[in-house]
Amino acid sequence: MKKKILSSFCILIFMVTTVMIYYTKVLAIESDTNNIDINQFYYEQLTSDLAKDIYDGILNDTSGTGKFTVYTDLSFGLEDVTQDTEEDMIQELYEKNISPEVHDAFCAFILDHPEYYWVRYNGIDGTITPEILYNMSDETINITQLDMELYVLPQVENREEFETKLTEVADSITGENNYEILKNIYDYIITNVSNESLTGDEIQQTAYGALINNKASDEGASNLFTLLCREKGIDSVIIRGELSDGETTKLHQWSGVYLEDKWYAVDTDLDNAEDTNNWFMVGNNTQIGDKKFSEILEANIKPYEEQKTTFQEPILTNNQYEEFSVTVEYSTTETTKQGVVVTISANKEMVPIDGWTLSEDKKYMQREFYENVEGVMTLTSVYGEKINQEVSINNIENDPPDIEVTYSNTEEGASEVTVTITSDRELQELEGWELSEDKKTLTKTYTENTTETVIVTDTLSNIAGVEISISNIIGGAPECKVSYSTIEQTNGSVVVTITSNREMEELEGWELSEDKKTLTKTYNENTDEEIELEDIYGNKIKANITIKNIDKESPKLEVSYSTTNPTNDKVKVYIKSDEQLNKLDGWEISADGYTISKYYFENETNTIKVQDLAGNETETEIRIENIDKEEPQYTVEYENTDNGIIVHITANEEIQPIEGWELSSDRKAITKTYTENKKEVIEIKDLAGNISEVPVTITSIDSQNNNQNSQDGSNIATQSGIEGLYSTLKRLPNAGKTTFTILITALIVVSIVFYLKYKQYSRYSKYMKK
């Protein structure tokens, strides 16, 4: 039963997914496409995650097999269905909840991606094998996986041929602006793609049929048009809707193009059929025959009954696209001795041209001419369209006066310049200028530099333009710039350079360059001073000289150590300065630059040279004597007393106290009295922390005998016994001393032998007792 449910549900969802994949790549709802990915225009209109997942599944099937899997977490309650059997319930869920999503995804994909030409228009086939859990306890049906397969055309194998041809055709289409490129794409399809004698073959509905076979339906032609637009970087989408002739309607497909901030429609199929270009770059209100475009073609059609979403096409502009055009008007065409104002009006915003005045809306351009002209000027719209427009003025009847311009002073440094305009005939008065008695000379005194065109008019109203250019008037202080040879710390000198825009007077203590525009001076000490500069015209300016980076004093150093106590670890040395230091190999420098540090792992005494940023050097001695990594050396002695065995451990250096042991005043020895036999290891630690393990063995203490042998097997006499023997030996004569020494030696040897035998016997006795 479960297998039957799975099989039925799989088939249903697979069919739904197929339909949804076919509608995802066409248009844009907004007029402004700046924030729209034109390749996902319809995808962005999908409202459910399931539809988007199915869309992505098709898009990710780059191998072109048509097979893909969508993982879902769909869950349906039994209260959502009216059927009784599981198979009927699944069928009902499919029809209500899944089929519309599948058709949405399929339609969005086909509209968004005409380059996937091998996906057939009639959808998806195959089986769906999800994991379906029918749980009566919580009354839910869960679907976790959809396995899908598209109808794929056999021409999928020819993708490389298609992509190569598409690139070649796109590269061959050129134009000076996007409109010309669109027109050439349109002409290419009209010329090369036929819509006659179609056989109904599905490949004719694709861009492949249009590009490779040169024969295509409305779907194929619009798909190719949109692809070529995108190849040329022009936003274009596919629009699917209905074509009406007033009596009948049928499904139809065309393209939308975004140009100059507006959307236009292009239908190469209808233009091909009618042998016209009525359907190129049209708007909603464009009149085609006796009807408007929007009355003939209607978008937003649902090609599938199960489809949930009605996709929105871009909002088309109302009017047909207008090519860039201009008109020229003249202020007068009658004979005149005055200037003629030329006004150029355009239907689009224009790029400014030197010498012409452009209006605020950039659609009007004016210029006044005072002489007859004949020529062609190139006008350019802000969208890159160009027009060559003739400008012809031949109604100005004038013989302009001969004009000569002279200046009272052309040398640099003038405080004022008088300009004289001299004419070969009498002139009219000119505001701001003084006219001579003979009316042939105009004069004006300028106190500032200027460049302007002055229009002079003779008494017959003939005019002439005169260019006045004055740039030698000097006024105000010169411009001076102060620079330093270095701003880094230095123990040398600093060269200060003052550069002026004018020739300067000499300044005591400073060197003046040959061109008199540069002053230099070498400073050997820090300074903060203000100097006064003067140009050759007497203008003065003050300049501040500030030098703080000369340092000739060696740094003062302070050496410290991470520890001066004995240690068996590393010691970190710190050298702190009263000023910032240069880096030193092997040493670490602090963030503020005042301290360097280094780890030492062995005792060492050496001299370190440290430099400050200016290069001044100081030597300091590093002395490390507290690193001790050697274990302490020791000896062990046992002393037999009435109270027990006293163990003496003596080291070759000071050691740390040990709990239970008595430390000597020189800190080199420890003692402890044992009253019971014991075997243990004592860790002695020197002041640096080095450790030696000392074995202590007490085996001969019992209740009857407190005599104790030394650890190495030899008897150690008590201090009092030794002193007694020594005092006795001193009192004997020399011969007696020899005899006494021999007896003592024999006694010691016998004692050692006896001790060894006794020790062997004790061990044997203990072993036998065990």
PDB file of N, CA and C in Angstrom, residues 155-232:
ATOM      1  N   GLN A 155      18.385  18.022 -28.959  1.00  0.00           N
ATOM      2  CA  GLN A 155      19.394  19.019 -29.327  1.00  0.00           C
ATOM      3  C   GLN A 155      20.204  19.501 -28.127  1.00  0.00           C
ATOM      4  N   VAL A 156      19.916  18.951 -26.945  1.00  0.00           N
ATOM      5  CA  VAL A 156      20.725  19.277 -25.778  1.00  0.00           C
ATOM      6  C   VAL A 156      22.185  18.930 -26.026  1.00  0.00           C
ATOM      7  N   GLU A 157      22.422  17.952 -26.877  1.00  0.00           N
ATOM      8  CA  GLU A 157      23.797  17.546 -27.177  1.00  0.00           C
ATOM      9  C   GLU A 157      24.549  18.603 -27.985  1.00  0.00           C
ATOM     10  N   ASN A 158      23.829  19.581 -28.544  1.00  0.00           N
ATOM     11  CA  ASN A 158      24.460  20.574 -29.434  1.00  0.00           C
ATOM     12  C   ASN A 158      24.668  21.919 -28.727  1.00  0.00           C
ATOM     13  N   ARG A 159      24.775  21.889 -27.425  1.00  0.00           N
ATOM     14  CA  ARG A 159      24.898  23.151 -26.676  1.00  0.00           C
ATOM     15  C   ARG A 159      26.143  23.940 -27.076  1.00  0.00           C
ATOM     16  N   GLU A 160      27.253  23.248 -27.273  1.00  0.00           N
ATOM     17  CA  GLU A 160      28.490  23.957 -27.614  1.00  0.00           C
ATOM     18  C   GLU A 160      28.351  24.669 -28.957  1.00  0.00           C
ATOM     19  N   GLU A 161      27.729  24.003 -29.918  1.00  0.00           N
ATOM     20  CA  GLU A 161      27.498  24.625 -31.229  1.00  0.00           C
ATOM     21  C   GLU A 161      26.626  25.870 -31.063  1.00  0.00           C
ATOM     22  N   PHE A 162      25.571  25.752 -30.246  1.00  0.00           N
ATOM     23  CA  PHE A 162      24.656  26.873 -30.032  1.00  0.00           C
ATOM     24  C   PHE A 162      25.373  28.062 -29.378  1.00  0.00           C
ATOM     25  N   GLU A 163      26.138  27.790 -28.309  1.00  0.00           N
ATOM     26  CA  GLU A 163      26.806  28.864 -27.591  1.00  0.00           C
ATOM     27  C   GLU A 163      27.844  29.559 -28.466  1.00  0.00           C
ATOM     28  N   THR A 164      28.569  28.783 -29.285  1.00  0.00           N
ATOM     29  CA  THR A 164      29.566  29.371 -30.183  1.00  0.00           C
ATOM     30  C   THR A 164      28.908  30.285 -31.200  1.00  0.00           C
ATOM     31  N   LYS A 165      27.816  29.807 -31.797  1.00  0.00           N
ATOM     32  CA  LYS A 165      27.123  30.595 -32.823  1.00  0.00           C
ATOM     33  C   LYS A 165      26.522  31.864 -32.201  1.00  0.00           C
ATOM     34  N   LEU A 166      25.981  31.738 -30.967  1.00  0.00           N
ATOM     35  CA  LEU A 166      25.380  32.895 -30.310  1.00  0.00           C
ATOM     36  C   LEU A 166      26.443  33.977 -30.084  1.00  0.00           C
ATOM     37  N   THR A 167      27.630  33.575 -29.641  1.00  0.00           N
ATOM     38  CA  THR A 167      28.718  34.535 -29.403  1.00  0.00           C
ATOM     39  C   THR A 167      29.158  35.183 -30.714  1.00  0.00           C
ATOM     40  N   GLU A 168      29.283  34.380 -31.776  1.00  0.00           N
ATOM     41  CA  GLU A 168      29.712  34.923 -33.065  1.00  0.00           C
ATOM     42  C   GLU A 168      28.723  35.961 -33.591  1.00  0.00           C
ATOM     43  N   VAL A 169      27.440  35.639 -33.517  1.00  0.00           N
ATOM     44  CA  VAL A 169      26.428  36.570 -34.027  1.00  0.00           C
ATOM     45  C   VAL A 169      26.422  37.850 -33.187  1.00  0.00           C
ATOM     46  N   ALA A 170      26.501  37.693 -31.852  1.00  0.00           N
ATOM     47  CA  ALA A 170      26.498  38.871 -30.980  1.00  0.00           C
ATOM     48  C   ALA A 170      27.702  39.768 -31.277  1.00  0.00           C
ATOM     49  N   ASP A 171      28.882  39.163 -31.497  1.00  0.00           N
ATOM     50  CA  ASP A 171      30.079  39.949 -31.794  1.00  0.00           C
ATOM     51  C   ASP A 171      29.967  40.686 -33.131  1.00  0.00           C
ATOM     52  N   SER A 172      29.202  40.116 -34.060  1.00  0.00           N
ATOM     53  CA  SER A 172      29.079  40.732 -35.388  1.00  0.00           C
ATOM     54  C   SER A 172      28.110  41.912 -35.397  1.00  0.00           C
ATOM     55  N   ILE A 173      27.306  42.032 -34.359  1.00  0.00           N
ATOM     56  CA  ILE A 173      26.311  43.107 -34.297  1.00  0.00           C
ATOM     57  C   ILE A 173      26.906  44.282 -33.525  1.00  0.00           C
ATOM     58  N   THR A 174      27.000  45.430 -34.162  1.00  0.00           N
ATOM     59  CA  THR A 174      27.594  46.617 -33.550  1.00  0.00           C
ATOM     60  C   THR A 174      26.669  47.814 -33.714  1.00  0.00           C
ATOM     61  N   GLY A 175      27.056  48.928 -33.149  1.00  0.00           N
ATOM     62  CA  GLY A 175      26.297  50.168 -33.269  1.00  0.00           C
ATOM     63  C   GLY A 175      26.931  51.230 -32.408  1.00  0.00           C
ATOM     64  N   GLU A 176      26.697  52.499 -32.755  1.00  0.00           N
ATOM     65  CA  GLU A 176      27.280  53.596 -31.994  1.00  0.00           C
ATOM     66  C   GLU A 176      26.581  53.817 -30.670  1.00  0.00           C
ATOM     67  N   ASN A 177      25.377  53.280 -30.501  1.00  0.00           N
ATOM     68  CA  ASN A 177      24.646  53.381 -29.246  1.00  0.00           C
ATOM     69  C   ASN A 177      23.727  52.179 -29.129  1.00  0.00           C
ATOM     70  N   ASN A 178      23.072  52.051 -27.985  1.00  0.00           N
ATOM     71  CA  ASN A 178      22.243  50.864 -27.728  1.00  0.00           C
ATOM     72  C   ASN A 178      21.053  50.769 -28.675  1.00  0.00           C
ATOM     73  N   TYR A 179      20.516  51.914 -29.068  1.00  0.00           N
ATOM     74  CA  TYR A 179      19.385  51.848 -30.001  1.00  0.00           C
ATOM     75  C   TYR A 179      19.827  51.244 -31.330  1.00  0.00           C
ATOM     76  N   GLU A 180      20.988  51.665 -31.837  1.00  0.00           N
ATOM     77  CA  GLU A 180      21.464  51.109 -33.105  1.00  0.00           C
ATOM     78  C   GLU A 180      21.744  49.618 -32.964  1.00  0.00           C
ATOM     79  N   ILE A 181      22.279  49.212 -31.806  1.00  0.00           N
ATOM     80  CA  ILE A 181      22.524  47.778 -31.576  1.00  0.00           C
ATOM     81  C   ILE A 181      21.212  47.015 -31.583  1.00  0.00           C
ATOM     82  N   LEU A 182      20.186  47.541 -30.908  1.00  0.00           N
ATOM     83  CA  LEU A 182      18.876  46.879 -30.897  1.00  0.00           C
ATOM     84  C   LEU A 182      18.292  46.774 -32.307  1.00  0.00           C
ATOM     85  N   LYS A 183      18.453  47.854 -33.067  1.00  0.00           N
ATOM     86  CA  LYS A 183      17.912  47.843 -34.442  1.00  0.00           C
ATOM     87  C   LYS A 183      18.646  46.792 -35.289  1.00  0.00           C
ATOM     88  N   ASN A 184      19.944  46.653 -35.071  1.00  0.00           N
ATOM     89  CA  ASN A 184      20.700  45.662 -35.849  1.00  0.00           C
ATOM     90  C   ASN A 184      20.372  44.235 -35.400  1.00  0.00           C
ATOM     91  N   ILE A 185      20.090  44.026 -34.100  1.00  0.00           N
ATOM     92  CA  ILE A 185      19.625  42.702 -33.654  1.00  0.00           C
ATOM     93  C   ILE A 185      18.284  42.379 -34.301  1.00  0.00           C
ATOM     94  N   TYR A 186      17.394  43.351 -34.273  1.00  0.00           N
ATOM     95  CA  TYR A 186      16.075  43.195 -34.883  1.00  0.00           C
ATOM     96  C   TYR A 186      16.208  42.871 -36.374  1.00  0.00           C
ATOM     97  N   ASP A 187      17.041  43.628 -37.103  1.00  0.00           N
ATOM     98  CA  ASP A 187      17.221  43.389 -38.540  1.00  0.00           C
ATOM     99  C   ASP A 187      17.804  42.005 -38.803  1.00  0.00           C
ATOM    100  N   TYR A 188      18.724  41.562 -37.910  1.00  0.00           N
ATOM    101  CA  TYR A 188      19.317  40.228 -38.099  1.00  0.00           C
ATOM    102  C   TYR A 188      18.241  39.146 -38.041  1.00  0.00           C
ATOM    103  N   ILE A 189      17.344  39.236 -37.057  1.00  0.00           N
ATOM    104  CA  ILE A 189      16.305  38.202 -36.924  1.00  0.00           C
ATOM    105  C   ILE A 189      15.305  38.290 -38.067  1.00  0.00           C
ATOM    106  N   ILE A 190      14.893  39.506 -38.423  1.00  0.00           N
ATOM    107  CA  ILE A 190      13.954  39.666 -39.541  1.00  0.00           C
ATOM    108  C   ILE A 190      14.541  39.075 -40.823  1.00  0.00           C
ATOM    109  N   THR A 191      15.859  39.254 -40.998  1.00  0.00           N
ATOM    110  CA  THR A 191      16.516  38.799 -42.234  1.00  0.00           C
ATOM    111  C   THR A 191      16.806  37.302 -42.222  1.00  0.00           C
ATOM    112  N   ASN A 192      17.194  36.758 -41.081  1.00  0.00           N
ATOM    113  CA  ASN A 192      17.719  35.393 -41.042  1.00  0.00           C
ATOM    114  C   ASN A 192      16.764  34.349 -40.483  1.00  0.00           C
ATOM    115  N   VAL A 193      15.730  34.766 -39.788  1.00  0.00           N
ATOM    116  CA  VAL A 193      14.823  33.789 -39.160  1.00  0.00           C
ATOM    117  C   VAL A 193      13.466  33.862 -39.842  1.00  0.00           C
ATOM    118  N   SER A 194      13.009  32.734 -40.365  1.00  0.00           N
ATOM    119  CA  SER A 194      11.726  32.656 -41.063  1.00  0.00           C
ATOM    120  C   SER A 194      10.681  32.025 -40.150  1.00  0.00           C
ATOM    121  N   ASN A 195       9.440  32.516 -40.253  1.00  0.00           N
ATOM    122  CA  ASN A 195       8.341  31.905 -39.509  1.00  0.00           C
ATOM    123  C   ASN A 195       7.319  31.266 -40.463  1.00  0.00           C
ATOM    124  N   GLU A 196       7.757  30.991 -41.673  1.00  0.00           N
ATOM    125  CA  GLU A 196       6.881  30.370 -42.667  1.00  0.00           C
ATOM    126  C   GLU A 196       7.093  28.860 -42.707  1.00  0.00           C
ATOM    127  N   SER A 197       6.026  28.151 -43.080  1.00  0.00           N
ATOM    128  CA  SER A 197       6.068  26.691 -43.272  1.00  0.00           C
ATOM    129  C   SER A 197       6.596  25.979 -42.034  1.00  0.00           C
ATOM    130  N   LEU A 198       6.111  26.376 -40.865  1.00  0.00           N
ATOM    131  CA  LEU A 198       6.519  25.709 -39.638  1.00  0.00           C
ATOM    132  C   LEU A 198       5.855  24.338 -39.558  1.00  0.00           C
ATOM    133  N   THR A 199       6.605  23.366 -39.080  1.00  0.00           N
ATOM    134  CA  THR A 199       6.117  21.975 -39.053  1.00  0.00           C
ATOM    135  C   THR A 199       5.541  21.585 -37.705  1.00  0.00           C
ATOM    136  N   GLY A 200       5.651  22.424 -36.720  1.00  0.00           N
ATOM    137  CA  GLY A 200       5.184  22.065 -35.389  1.00  0.00           C
ATOM    138  C   GLY A 200       6.252  21.381 -34.552  1.00  0.00           C
ATOM    139  N   ASP A 201       7.443  21.230 -35.097  1.00  0.00           N
ATOM    140  CA  ASP A 201       8.551  20.630 -34.347  1.00  0.00           C
ATOM    141  C   ASP A 201       8.878  21.533 -33.148  1.00  0.00           C
ATOM    142  N   GLU A 202       9.043  20.895 -31.971  1.00  0.00           N
ATOM    143  CA  GLU A 202       9.256  21.675 -30.752  1.00  0.00           C
ATOM    144  C   GLU A 202      10.521  22.525 -30.811  1.00  0.00           C
ATOM    145  N   ILE A 203      11.527  22.104 -31.559  1.00  0.00           N
ATOM    146  CA  ILE A 203      12.768  22.871 -31.612  1.00  0.00           C
ATOM    147  C   ILE A 203      12.543  24.242 -32.240  1.00  0.00           C
ATOM    148  N   GLN A 204      11.449  24.378 -33.018  1.00  0.00           N
ATOM    149  CA  GLN A 204      11.126  25.664 -33.630  1.00  0.00           C
ATOM    150  C   GLN A 204      10.610  26.675 -32.604  1.00  0.00           C
ATOM    151  N   GLN A 205      10.291  26.196 -31.408  1.00  0.00           N
ATOM    152  CA  GLN A 205       9.847  27.086 -30.346  1.00  0.00           C
ATOM    153  C   GLN A 205      11.013  27.618 -29.520  1.00  0.00           C
ATOM    154  N   THR A 206      12.230  27.286 -29.931  1.00  0.00           N
ATOM    155  CA  THR A 206      13.400  27.616 -29.119  1.00  0.00           C
ATOM    156  C   THR A 206      14.340  28.569 -29.848  1.00  0.00           C
ATOM    157  N   ALA A 207      15.264  29.174 -29.053  1.00  0.00           N
ATOM    158  CA  ALA A 207      16.300  30.019 -29.633  1.00  0.00           C
ATOM    159  C   ALA A 207      17.213  29.194 -30.538  1.00  0.00           C
ATOM    160  N   TYR A 208      17.354  27.903 -30.248  1.00  0.00           N
ATOM    161  CA  TYR A 208      18.173  27.032 -31.101  1.00  0.00           C
ATOM    162  C   TYR A 208      17.593  26.966 -32.512  1.00  0.00           C
ATOM    163  N   GLY A 209      16.281  26.766 -32.612  1.00  0.00           N
ATOM    164  CA  GLY A 209      15.659  26.711 -33.933  1.00  0.00           C
ATOM    165  C   GLY A 209      15.860  27.989 -34.709  1.00  0.00           C
ATOM    166  N   ALA A 210      15.770  29.148 -33.989  1.00  0.00           N
ATOM    167  CA  ALA A 210      15.938  30.433 -34.667  1.00  0.00           C
ATOM    168  C   ALA A 210      17.388  30.653 -35.091  1.00  0.00           C
ATOM    169  N   LEU A 211      18.345  30.287 -34.233  1.00  0.00           N
ATOM    170  CA  LEU A 211      19.751  30.594 -34.490  1.00  0.00           C
ATOM    171  C   LEU A 211      20.413  29.579 -35.419  1.00  0.00           C
ATOM    172  N   ILE A 212      20.180  28.292 -35.192  1.00  0.00           N
ATOM    173  CA  ILE A 212      20.874  27.241 -35.951  1.00  0.00           C
ATOM    174  C   ILE A 212      20.101  26.864 -37.216  1.00  0.00           C
ATOM    175  N   ASN A 213      18.765  26.697 -37.072  1.00  0.00           N
ATOM    176  CA  ASN A 213      17.964  26.250 -38.214  1.00  0.00           C
ATOM    177  C   ASN A 213      17.367  27.403 -38.996  1.00  0.00           C
ATOM    178  N   ASN A 214      17.469  28.634 -38.463  1.00  0.00           N
ATOM    179  CA  ASN A 214      16.919  29.835 -39.133  1.00  0.00           C
ATOM    180  C   ASN A 214      15.419  29.729 -39.393  1.00  0.00           C
ATOM    181  N   LYS A 215      14.737  29.019 -38.522  1.00  0.00           N
ATOM    182  CA  LYS A 215      13.296  28.888 -38.646  1.00  0.00           C
ATOM    183  C   LYS A 215      12.744  28.753 -37.240  1.00  0.00           C
ATOM    184  N   ALA A 216      11.750  29.624 -36.910  1.00  0.00           N
ATOM    185  CA  ALA A 216      11.252  29.594 -35.540  1.00  0.00           C
ATOM    186  C   ALA A 216       9.884  30.246 -35.465  1.00  0.00           C
ATOM    187  N   SER A 217       9.146  29.837 -34.426  1.00  0.00           N
ATOM    188  CA  SER A 217       7.857  30.440 -34.112  1.00  0.00           C
ATOM    189  C   SER A 217       8.080  31.713 -33.308  1.00  0.00           C
ATOM    190  N   ASP A 218       6.982  32.277 -32.812  1.00  0.00           N
ATOM    191  CA  ASP A 218       7.106  33.491 -32.010  1.00  0.00           C
ATOM    192  C   ASP A 218       7.962  33.258 -30.766  1.00  0.00           C
ATOM    193  N   GLU A 219       7.839  32.037 -30.147  1.00  0.00           N
ATOM    194  CA  GLU A 219       8.652  31.743 -28.969  1.00  0.00           C
ATOM    195  C   GLU A 219      10.139  31.737 -29.331  1.00  0.00           C
ATOM    196  N   GLY A 220      10.499  31.023 -30.392  1.00  0.00           N
ATOM    197  CA  GLY A 220      11.906  30.924 -30.769  1.00  0.00           C
ATOM    198  C   GLY A 220      12.507  32.266 -31.142  1.00  0.00           C
ATOM    199  N   ALA A 221      11.753  33.080 -31.919  1.00  0.00           N
ATOM    200  CA  ALA A 221      12.277  34.375 -32.346  1.00  0.00           C
ATOM    201  C   ALA A 221      12.477  35.314 -31.162  1.00  0.00           C
ATOM    202  N   SER A 222      11.494  35.376 -30.254  1.00  0.00           N
ATOM    203  CA  SER A 222      11.634  36.269 -29.089  1.00  0.00           C
ATOM    204  C   SER A 222      12.729  35.781 -28.153  1.00  0.00           C
ATOM    205  N   ASN A 223      12.866  34.448 -28.008  1.00  0.00           N
ATOM    206  CA  ASN A 223      13.952  33.926 -27.165  1.00  0.00           C
ATOM    207  C   ASN A 223      15.323  34.356 -27.691  1.00  0.00           C
ATOM    208  N   LEU A 224      15.518  34.250 -29.011  1.00  0.00           N
ATOM    209  CA  LEU A 224      16.798  34.628 -29.599  1.00  0.00           C
ATOM    210  C   LEU A 224      17.029  36.126 -29.471  1.00  0.00           C
ATOM    211  N   PHE A 225      15.983  36.938 -29.698  1.00  0.00           N
ATOM    212  CA  PHE A 225      16.131  38.386 -29.585  1.00  0.00           C
ATOM    213  C   PHE A 225      16.600  38.769 -28.170  1.00  0.00           C
ATOM    214  N   THR A 226      15.940  38.202 -27.170  1.00  0.00           N
ATOM    215  CA  THR A 226      16.299  38.515 -25.780  1.00  0.00           C
ATOM    216  C   THR A 226      17.716  38.067 -25.460  1.00  0.00           C
ATOM    217  N   LEU A 227      18.104  36.869 -25.923  1.00  0.00           N
ATOM    218  CA  LEU A 227      19.463  36.388 -25.657  1.00  0.00           C
ATOM    219  C   LEU A 227      20.509  37.298 -26.290  1.00  0.00           C
ATOM    220  N   LEU A 228      20.302  37.732 -27.522  1.00  0.00           N
ATOM    221  CA  LEU A 228      21.269  38.611 -28.182  1.00  0.00           C
ATOM    222  C   LEU A 228      21.344  39.964 -27.470  1.00  0.00           C
ATOM    223  N   CYS A 229      20.212  40.468 -26.986  1.00  0.00           N
ATOM    224  CA  CYS A 229      20.228  41.719 -26.223  1.00  0.00           C
ATOM    225  C   CYS A 229      21.101  41.569 -24.979  1.00  0.00           C
ATOM    226  N   ARG A 230      20.917  40.491 -24.264  1.00  0.00           N
ATOM    227  CA  ARG A 230      21.692  40.289 -23.042  1.00  0.00           C
ATOM    228  C   ARG A 230      23.172  40.108 -23.352  1.00  0.00           C
ATOM    229  N   GLU A 231      23.475  39.432 -24.464  1.00  0.00           N
ATOM    230  CA  GLU A 231      24.870  39.284 -24.865  1.00  0.00           C
ATOM    231  C   GLU A 231      25.525  40.653 -25.097  1.00  0.00           C
ATOM    232  N   LYS A 232      24.742  41.639 -25.543  1.00  0.00           N
ATOM    233  CA  LYS A 232      25.266  42.985 -25.812  1.00  0.00           C
ATOM    234  C   LYS A 232      25.122  43.907 -24.601  1.00  0.00           C
TER     235      LYS A 232
END
